[in-house]
Short mmCIF file of C-alpha atoms in Angstrom, two decimals:
data_model
loop_
_atom_site.label_atom_id
_atom_site.label_comp_id
_atom_site.label_asym_id
_atom_site.label_seq_id
_atom_site.Cartn_x
_atom_site.Cartn_y
_atom_site.Cartn_z
CA MET A 1 -27.67 37.87 23.02
CA CYS A 2 -25.57 34.72 22.72
CA GLY A 3 -26.83 31.45 24.32
CA ARG A 4 -25.41 28.69 22.15
CA TYR A 5 -22.47 28.37 19.82
CA THR A 6 -19.87 26.06 18.16
CA LEU A 7 -16.14 25.56 18.21
CA ARG A 8 -15.09 22.88 15.78
CA THR A 9 -11.64 24.29 14.79
CA HIS A 10 -8.60 22.28 15.61
CA LEU A 11 -6.80 23.44 18.73
CA ASN A 12 -3.44 23.92 17.02
CA GLN A 13 -5.03 26.29 14.50
CA LEU A 14 -6.47 28.35 17.40
CA LEU A 15 -3.21 28.48 19.31
CA GLN A 16 -1.43 29.76 16.18
CA LEU A 17 -4.15 32.26 15.34
CA TYR A 18 -4.20 33.90 18.73
CA ALA A 19 -0.56 33.30 19.63
CA ALA A 20 -1.36 31.32 22.73
CA GLN A 21 0.04 28.31 24.62
CA SER A 22 -2.04 25.66 26.27
CA GLN A 23 -2.11 22.37 28.18
CA VAL A 24 -5.84 21.70 27.63
CA GLU A 25 -7.54 19.25 25.28
CA TRP A 26 -10.47 20.27 23.09
CA GLU A 27 -12.84 18.17 21.09
CA PRO A 28 -15.00 19.64 18.30
CA ARG A 29 -18.18 21.12 19.85
CA TYR A 30 -21.41 21.75 17.95
CA ASN A 31 -23.71 22.89 20.71
CA ILE A 32 -21.97 24.71 23.51
CA ALA A 33 -24.38 25.81 26.27
CA PRO A 34 -24.23 27.91 29.42
CA THR A 35 -22.46 26.41 32.50
CA GLN A 36 -20.34 24.24 30.25
CA GLN A 37 -16.58 24.59 29.77
CA VAL A 38 -15.52 26.94 26.98
CA ALA A 39 -12.20 27.65 25.39
CA ALA A 40 -10.82 31.14 26.01
CA VAL A 41 -7.62 33.03 25.43
CA ARG A 42 -6.27 35.42 28.02
CA SER A 43 -3.01 37.21 28.82
CA ILE A 44 -0.69 35.70 31.40
CA PRO A 45 -0.17 38.33 34.23
CA ASP A 46 3.18 40.14 34.12
CA SER A 47 3.99 38.52 30.74
CA THR A 48 3.64 39.17 27.11
CA SER A 49 2.40 35.59 26.60
CA ARG A 50 -1.13 34.30 26.24
CA GLU A 51 -2.73 31.05 27.40
CA LEU A 52 -5.76 29.12 26.11
CA VAL A 53 -7.76 27.83 29.09
CA LEU A 54 -11.12 26.33 29.87
CA LEU A 55 -13.66 28.51 31.75
CA ARG A 56 -17.12 27.86 32.98
CA TRP A 57 -19.64 29.86 30.92
CA GLY A 58 -21.58 32.13 33.19
CA LEU A 59 -19.59 34.75 35.08
CA VAL A 60 -19.51 34.50 38.83
CA PRO A 61 -18.05 37.59 40.54
CA ALA A 62 -15.49 37.01 43.29
CA TRP A 63 -17.85 38.51 45.89
CA ALA A 64 -20.81 36.26 45.00
CA ASP A 65 -22.08 33.82 47.53
CA ASP A 66 -23.54 31.24 45.17
CA LEU A 67 -22.18 29.76 41.95
CA LYS A 68 -25.72 29.81 40.51
CA ILE A 69 -25.50 33.54 39.88
CA GLY A 70 -23.49 32.62 36.83
CA ASN A 71 -26.48 31.07 35.18
CA HIS A 72 -27.92 34.57 34.75
CA MET A 73 -24.62 36.17 33.64
CA ILE A 74 -23.74 34.34 30.44
CA ASN A 75 -23.84 37.71 28.64
CA ALA A 76 -22.88 41.22 29.60
CA ARG A 77 -24.15 44.35 27.82
CA ALA A 78 -21.32 46.44 26.41
CA GLU A 79 -23.07 49.71 27.32
CA THR A 80 -23.00 49.08 31.01
CA LEU A 81 -19.68 47.14 31.53
CA ALA A 82 -17.89 50.14 33.08
CA GLU A 83 -20.68 50.80 35.62
CA LYS A 84 -21.93 47.47 36.83
CA PRO A 85 -20.15 46.09 39.92
CA SER A 86 -20.22 42.57 38.39
CA PHE A 87 -18.19 43.62 35.40
CA LYS A 88 -16.21 46.90 35.93
CA THR A 89 -13.24 45.33 37.61
CA ALA A 90 -12.99 42.53 35.10
CA LEU A 91 -13.17 45.03 32.28
CA ARG A 92 -10.01 46.68 33.59
CA ARG A 93 -8.04 43.53 34.53
CA ARG A 94 -9.62 40.31 33.38
CA ARG A 95 -10.50 40.33 29.69
CA CYS A 96 -10.51 37.31 27.46
CA LEU A 97 -11.35 36.02 23.99
CA VAL A 98 -14.02 33.37 23.94
CA LEU A 99 -13.26 31.31 20.86
CA ALA A 100 -15.94 30.23 18.35
CA ASP A 101 -16.57 29.48 14.72
CA GLY A 102 -20.37 29.93 14.66
CA PHE A 103 -23.41 30.59 16.90
CA TYR A 104 -27.10 30.12 16.94
CA GLU A 105 -30.07 32.45 17.13
CA TRP A 106 -33.74 31.70 16.85
CA ARG A 107 -36.47 33.30 14.68
CA GLN A 108 -40.19 33.08 15.47
CA GLU A 109 -42.06 31.51 12.63
CA GLY A 110 -45.67 31.14 13.61
CA LYS A 111 -45.73 28.83 16.64
CA ILE A 112 -42.24 27.55 15.94
CA LYS A 113 -38.89 29.00 16.89
CA GLN A 114 -36.60 28.28 13.90
CA PRO A 115 -32.87 28.04 14.86
CA LEU A 116 -30.38 29.59 12.52
CA PHE A 117 -26.61 29.08 12.41
CA ILE A 118 -24.51 32.25 11.98
CA ARG A 119 -20.92 32.15 10.90
CA MET A 120 -18.30 33.99 8.83
CA LYS A 121 -18.70 33.63 5.10
CA ASP A 122 -15.17 32.17 4.97
CA ALA A 123 -16.06 29.72 7.70
CA LYS A 124 -12.97 30.80 9.77
CA PRO A 125 -12.91 30.87 13.57
CA PHE A 126 -13.35 34.12 15.50
CA ALA A 127 -13.31 35.53 18.97
CA PHE A 128 -16.12 36.94 21.14
CA ALA A 129 -15.12 39.68 23.52
CA GLY A 130 -15.29 38.20 27.01
CA LEU A 131 -14.56 38.83 30.67
CA TRP A 132 -13.40 36.22 33.25
CA GLU A 133 -13.37 35.96 37.03
CA ARG A 134 -12.06 33.54 39.64
CA TRP A 135 -14.49 32.42 42.39
CA THR A 136 -13.10 30.80 45.45
CA LYS A 137 -15.92 30.62 47.96
CA SER A 138 -16.50 26.93 47.34
CA GLY A 139 -12.94 26.13 48.38
CA THR A 140 -11.69 24.96 44.97
CA PRO A 141 -11.18 27.91 42.64
CA ILE A 142 -13.61 28.08 39.76
CA GLU A 143 -12.92 30.32 36.76
CA THR A 144 -15.88 31.59 34.85
CA CYS A 145 -16.59 33.96 31.92
CA THR A 146 -19.25 35.96 30.17
CA ILE A 147 -19.67 36.93 26.49
CA ILE A 148 -20.22 40.61 25.79
CA THR A 149 -23.13 41.71 23.56
CA THR A 150 -23.86 44.85 21.59
CA ASN A 151 -26.48 46.20 19.19
CA ALA A 152 -27.29 43.89 16.33
CA ASN A 153 -25.90 44.56 12.83
CA THR A 154 -28.27 44.43 9.83
CA LEU A 155 -28.05 40.68 9.36
CA MET A 156 -28.69 39.90 13.00
CA SER A 157 -31.38 42.58 13.50
CA GLU A 158 -33.85 40.33 11.62
CA LEU A 159 -33.43 37.79 14.43
CA HIS A 160 -32.66 39.80 17.55
CA ASP A 161 -31.83 43.33 18.72
CA ARG A 162 -28.59 42.09 20.26
CA MET A 163 -25.55 40.15 19.04
CA PRO A 164 -22.32 38.90 20.65
CA VAL A 165 -19.31 41.24 20.16
CA ILE A 166 -16.93 39.68 17.63
CA LEU A 167 -13.40 41.14 17.56
CA SER A 168 -11.20 41.44 14.56
CA GLN A 169 -7.61 40.28 14.91
CA ALA A 170 -6.49 43.81 15.56
CA ALA A 171 -9.19 44.49 18.03
CA ALA A 172 -8.42 41.20 19.88
CA ASP A 173 -4.85 42.30 20.38
CA ILE A 174 -5.96 45.57 21.93
CA TRP A 175 -8.59 43.76 24.07
CA LEU A 176 -5.91 41.55 25.60
CA ASP A 177 -3.37 44.38 26.16
CA GLN A 178 -2.67 44.36 29.87
CA ASP A 179 -1.35 47.97 29.77
CA ILE A 180 -4.81 49.28 28.93
CA GLU A 181 -7.12 49.65 31.96
CA GLN A 182 -9.09 52.76 31.20
CA PRO A 183 -12.54 51.85 29.80
CA GLU A 184 -12.73 54.24 26.91
CA PRO A 185 -10.37 52.58 24.35
CA LEU A 186 -11.80 49.20 25.36
CA LEU A 187 -15.48 50.14 24.99
CA SER A 188 -14.77 51.60 21.54
CA LEU A 189 -14.05 48.06 20.31
CA LEU A 190 -17.38 46.73 21.30
CA GLY A 191 -19.59 47.62 18.30
CA PRO A 192 -21.55 45.35 15.88
CA TYR A 193 -19.36 43.24 13.50
CA PRO A 194 -19.67 44.06 9.73
CA ASP A 195 -22.65 42.08 8.49
CA ASP A 196 -21.23 41.69 4.98
CA GLU A 197 -18.59 39.21 6.32
CA MET A 198 -21.28 37.02 7.93
CA GLU A 199 -24.00 34.67 6.81
CA ALA A 200 -26.93 32.89 8.47
CA TYR A 201 -28.97 29.79 7.47
CA PRO A 202 -31.61 27.64 9.05
CA VAL A 203 -30.71 24.46 10.83
CA SER A 204 -32.51 21.56 12.53
CA THR A 205 -34.29 22.01 15.82
CA LEU A 206 -31.94 19.40 17.19
CA VAL A 207 -29.84 22.29 18.44
CA ASN A 208 -32.70 23.34 20.81
CA SER A 209 -31.52 20.74 23.30
CA PRO A 210 -28.00 21.02 24.65
CA LYS A 211 -28.01 17.26 24.89
CA ASN A 212 -27.68 17.10 21.10
CA GLU A 213 -24.06 17.45 20.23
CA SER A 214 -23.23 16.39 16.67
CA SER A 215 -22.45 17.78 13.26
CA GLU A 216 -26.12 17.50 12.40
CA CYS A 217 -26.70 20.62 14.39
CA ILE A 218 -25.11 22.81 11.75
CA VAL A 219 -26.38 21.05 8.59
CA PRO A 220 -28.41 23.53 6.49
CA ILE A 221 -32.10 22.74 6.01
CA ALA A 222 -34.43 24.12 3.37
CA SER A 223 -36.32 27.19 4.58
CA GLU A 224 -40.00 27.22 4.20
#
């Protein structure tokens, strides 16, 4: 799964990397948590352009009666996207890239859950495969998103049986292609990312609380 992550990369670099335009502001984040605003790239309807927007993490389907449903929909399993009512329409029409440069997972060590920080070996930013929705039942439209998960690669399997779907640059372009609505070519993108390009190291338990938001969250600590 994916329940906490980072995005410290400068906004201009992200806009260039994903060929997007934006009016938003973004400060470096070290401990992004569910229900918070996240940076995402999506295609602009009836256009070849892309925009970087802020979405609430935790997808709320348009038909939902309560915003709180999003608290339980921060992740979506790749294997059931095309079947579940909560996701199947968004899979066809409302796909996005949730931008990140690292994420956290926890390993049980005795009575302690040790957090680990996972990133690319070259420390570059990357994109999670995501879906977004617009919820209007509160009066003011609220746009929300979810991060798609898949089976863990070898690196991640030591921590969890699931991992977020990370898209290569080429896969990201396909994921945002508005001409593709059939699920088959999209679902084929949602496998585990190559583990030889990733690394993980233990970090402070500061990250356990979303109230802690500083660079200390990603500082390596000595493993026992």
